[in-house]
Short mmCIF file of C-alpha atoms in Angstrom, two decimals:
data_model
loop_
_atom_site.label_atom_id
_atom_site.label_comp_id
_atom_site.label_asym_id
_atom_site.label_seq_id
_atom_site.Cartn_x
_atom_site.Cartn_y
_atom_site.Cartn_z
CA MET A 207 66.63 37.07 13.42
CA GLU A 208 65.71 33.27 14.38
CA GLY A 209 66.72 32.02 17.73
CA THR A 210 64.76 31.21 20.89
CA TYR A 211 64.80 34.16 23.06
CA GLN A 212 63.78 34.31 27.18
CA TRP A 213 61.91 37.59 28.55
CA ARG A 214 60.61 38.82 31.92
CA VAL A 215 58.79 42.19 32.76
CA ARG A 216 58.48 44.02 36.44
CA ALA A 217 56.38 47.36 37.21
CA GLU A 218 57.99 50.09 38.15
CA ASN A 219 57.16 53.88 39.66
CA GLY A 220 59.09 56.56 41.23
CA THR A 221 59.98 54.95 44.39
CA THR A 222 59.25 50.79 44.15
CA TYR A 223 59.79 47.98 41.74
CA SER A 224 57.40 45.00 41.88
CA GLU A 225 58.52 41.12 41.17
CA TRP A 226 59.51 40.26 38.08
CA SER A 227 57.41 37.57 36.05
CA PRO A 228 58.29 34.20 35.61
CA VAL A 229 60.58 34.22 32.41
CA TYR A 230 59.23 33.13 29.05
CA THR A 231 60.28 31.83 26.39
CA LEU A 232 59.64 32.67 22.62
CA THR A 233 60.74 30.61 19.35
CA TYR A 234 60.71 32.40 15.81
CA ASP A 235 61.66 30.37 12.68
CA LYS A 236 61.09 31.43 9.40
CA THR A 237 62.85 28.60 7.63
CA PRO A 238 60.36 26.21 5.78
CA PRO A 239 61.12 22.31 6.02
CA PRO A 240 62.73 20.58 3.20
CA ALA A 241 60.17 19.48 0.36
CA VAL A 242 59.06 15.48 0.81
CA THR A 243 59.29 13.18 -2.12
CA PRO A 244 56.49 10.57 -3.05
CA THR A 245 57.41 7.08 -2.96
CA ALA A 246 54.28 5.01 -3.72
CA PRO A 247 52.01 4.11 -5.23
CA ALA A 248 54.65 4.76 -7.97
CA ASN A 249 54.22 7.53 -10.10
CA ASN A 250 51.67 6.78 -13.44
CA ALA A 251 50.85 3.24 -11.58
CA THR A 252 47.89 1.92 -13.29
CA ASP A 253 45.02 -0.06 -11.98
CA VAL A 254 45.82 0.86 -8.27
CA SER A 255 42.84 -0.85 -5.87
CA THR A 256 41.64 1.08 -3.61
CA PRO A 257 41.62 1.74 -0.46
CA VAL A 258 45.30 3.60 -2.00
CA ILE A 259 48.17 4.86 0.70
CA LEU A 260 49.81 7.46 -0.55
CA GLN A 261 53.26 7.34 0.88
CA TRP A 262 55.96 9.78 1.14
CA GLN A 263 59.82 10.48 2.27
CA SER A 264 59.51 12.14 5.80
CA ALA A 265 61.46 15.64 6.34
CA SER A 266 61.36 15.35 9.78
CA ALA A 267 59.81 13.23 12.81
CA GLN A 268 58.27 16.94 14.37
CA ASP A 269 56.59 17.63 11.07
CA GLN A 270 52.73 17.01 9.64
CA TYR A 271 51.54 17.19 6.02
CA LYS A 272 49.24 18.60 4.21
CA VAL A 273 48.11 15.95 0.78
CA LEU A 274 46.66 17.90 -2.42
CA ILE A 275 44.49 15.42 -4.33
CA TYR A 276 43.51 16.51 -7.46
CA ARG A 277 40.91 14.66 -9.30
CA ASN A 278 41.27 13.93 -13.43
CA SER A 279 43.15 16.24 -14.12
CA GLU A 280 46.31 18.58 -12.39
CA THR A 281 44.21 21.45 -12.02
CA ASN A 282 40.91 20.21 -10.28
CA LEU A 283 41.76 20.25 -6.09
CA VAL A 284 39.55 16.92 -4.43
CA GLY A 285 40.97 18.58 -1.23
CA THR A 286 44.13 19.16 0.85
CA TYR A 287 43.98 17.00 3.92
CA ALA A 288 46.51 16.51 7.11
CA SER A 289 48.64 13.80 8.19
CA THR A 290 50.77 13.42 11.41
CA THR A 291 52.85 10.56 9.56
CA ASN A 292 53.86 9.76 5.72
CA ARG A 293 51.08 8.35 4.82
CA TYR A 294 47.51 8.76 3.69
CA THR A 295 44.91 6.89 3.13
CA TYR A 296 42.66 7.55 0.08
CA SER A 297 39.59 5.78 -1.12
CA GLY A 298 38.76 6.62 -4.67
CA SER A 299 36.28 5.41 -7.32
CA ARG A 300 36.82 3.07 -10.27
CA GLY A 301 38.63 4.61 -12.92
CA GLU A 302 40.01 7.60 -10.86
CA VAL A 303 42.92 9.62 -12.08
CA ILE A 304 44.27 10.70 -9.42
CA TYR A 305 47.02 13.27 -9.22
CA TRP A 306 48.86 14.27 -5.34
CA GLN A 307 51.67 15.51 -3.91
CA VAL A 308 52.23 17.11 -0.53
CA ARG A 309 53.63 19.94 1.48
CA ALA A 310 55.80 19.28 4.84
CA VAL A 311 54.54 21.85 8.28
CA ASP A 312 57.07 22.31 10.67
CA PRO A 313 55.86 23.12 14.14
CA ALA A 314 56.63 26.37 13.48
CA GLY A 315 53.44 26.28 10.71
CA ASN A 316 56.04 26.80 8.02
CA GLU A 317 55.48 25.07 4.55
CA SER A 318 57.46 23.51 2.40
CA SER A 319 57.52 23.46 -1.14
CA PRO A 320 55.60 21.13 -2.81
CA SER A 321 56.52 17.31 -3.93
CA PRO A 322 56.22 17.13 -7.68
CA LYS A 323 52.52 16.10 -8.78
CA TRP A 324 52.11 11.75 -8.94
CA LYS A 325 49.88 10.13 -10.54
CA PHE A 326 48.45 6.67 -10.71
CA THR A 327 44.51 5.12 -11.83
CA ILE A 328 42.72 3.51 -9.75
CA ALA A 329 41.62 -0.03 -11.30
CA PRO A 330 38.18 0.11 -13.05
#
């Protein structure tokens, strides 16, 4: 069950007990954050100048993000990049067609579903 738990221990034998250990806290969280929504550049934008600032709606102030960037097709993954804010700067090459999407990652490491893939074309 999700929640925050506290625990401590002590040693015992047949006649004596040790002091209690300090109290430790454990938080169990398996709920993923909500998916984020891209906001810029506009989906299907053309003639976008570099560097391109990819932006999306934040899920939560504590979340971090994984930005997935695909070059020239929706399946040619260039890389996955980390961001601690709701933006990522991409410096691509002239004429590239870029598809991108984002996943939110909460402090427990749970990942959201990916955002919709958006596309833009860098100016020639």
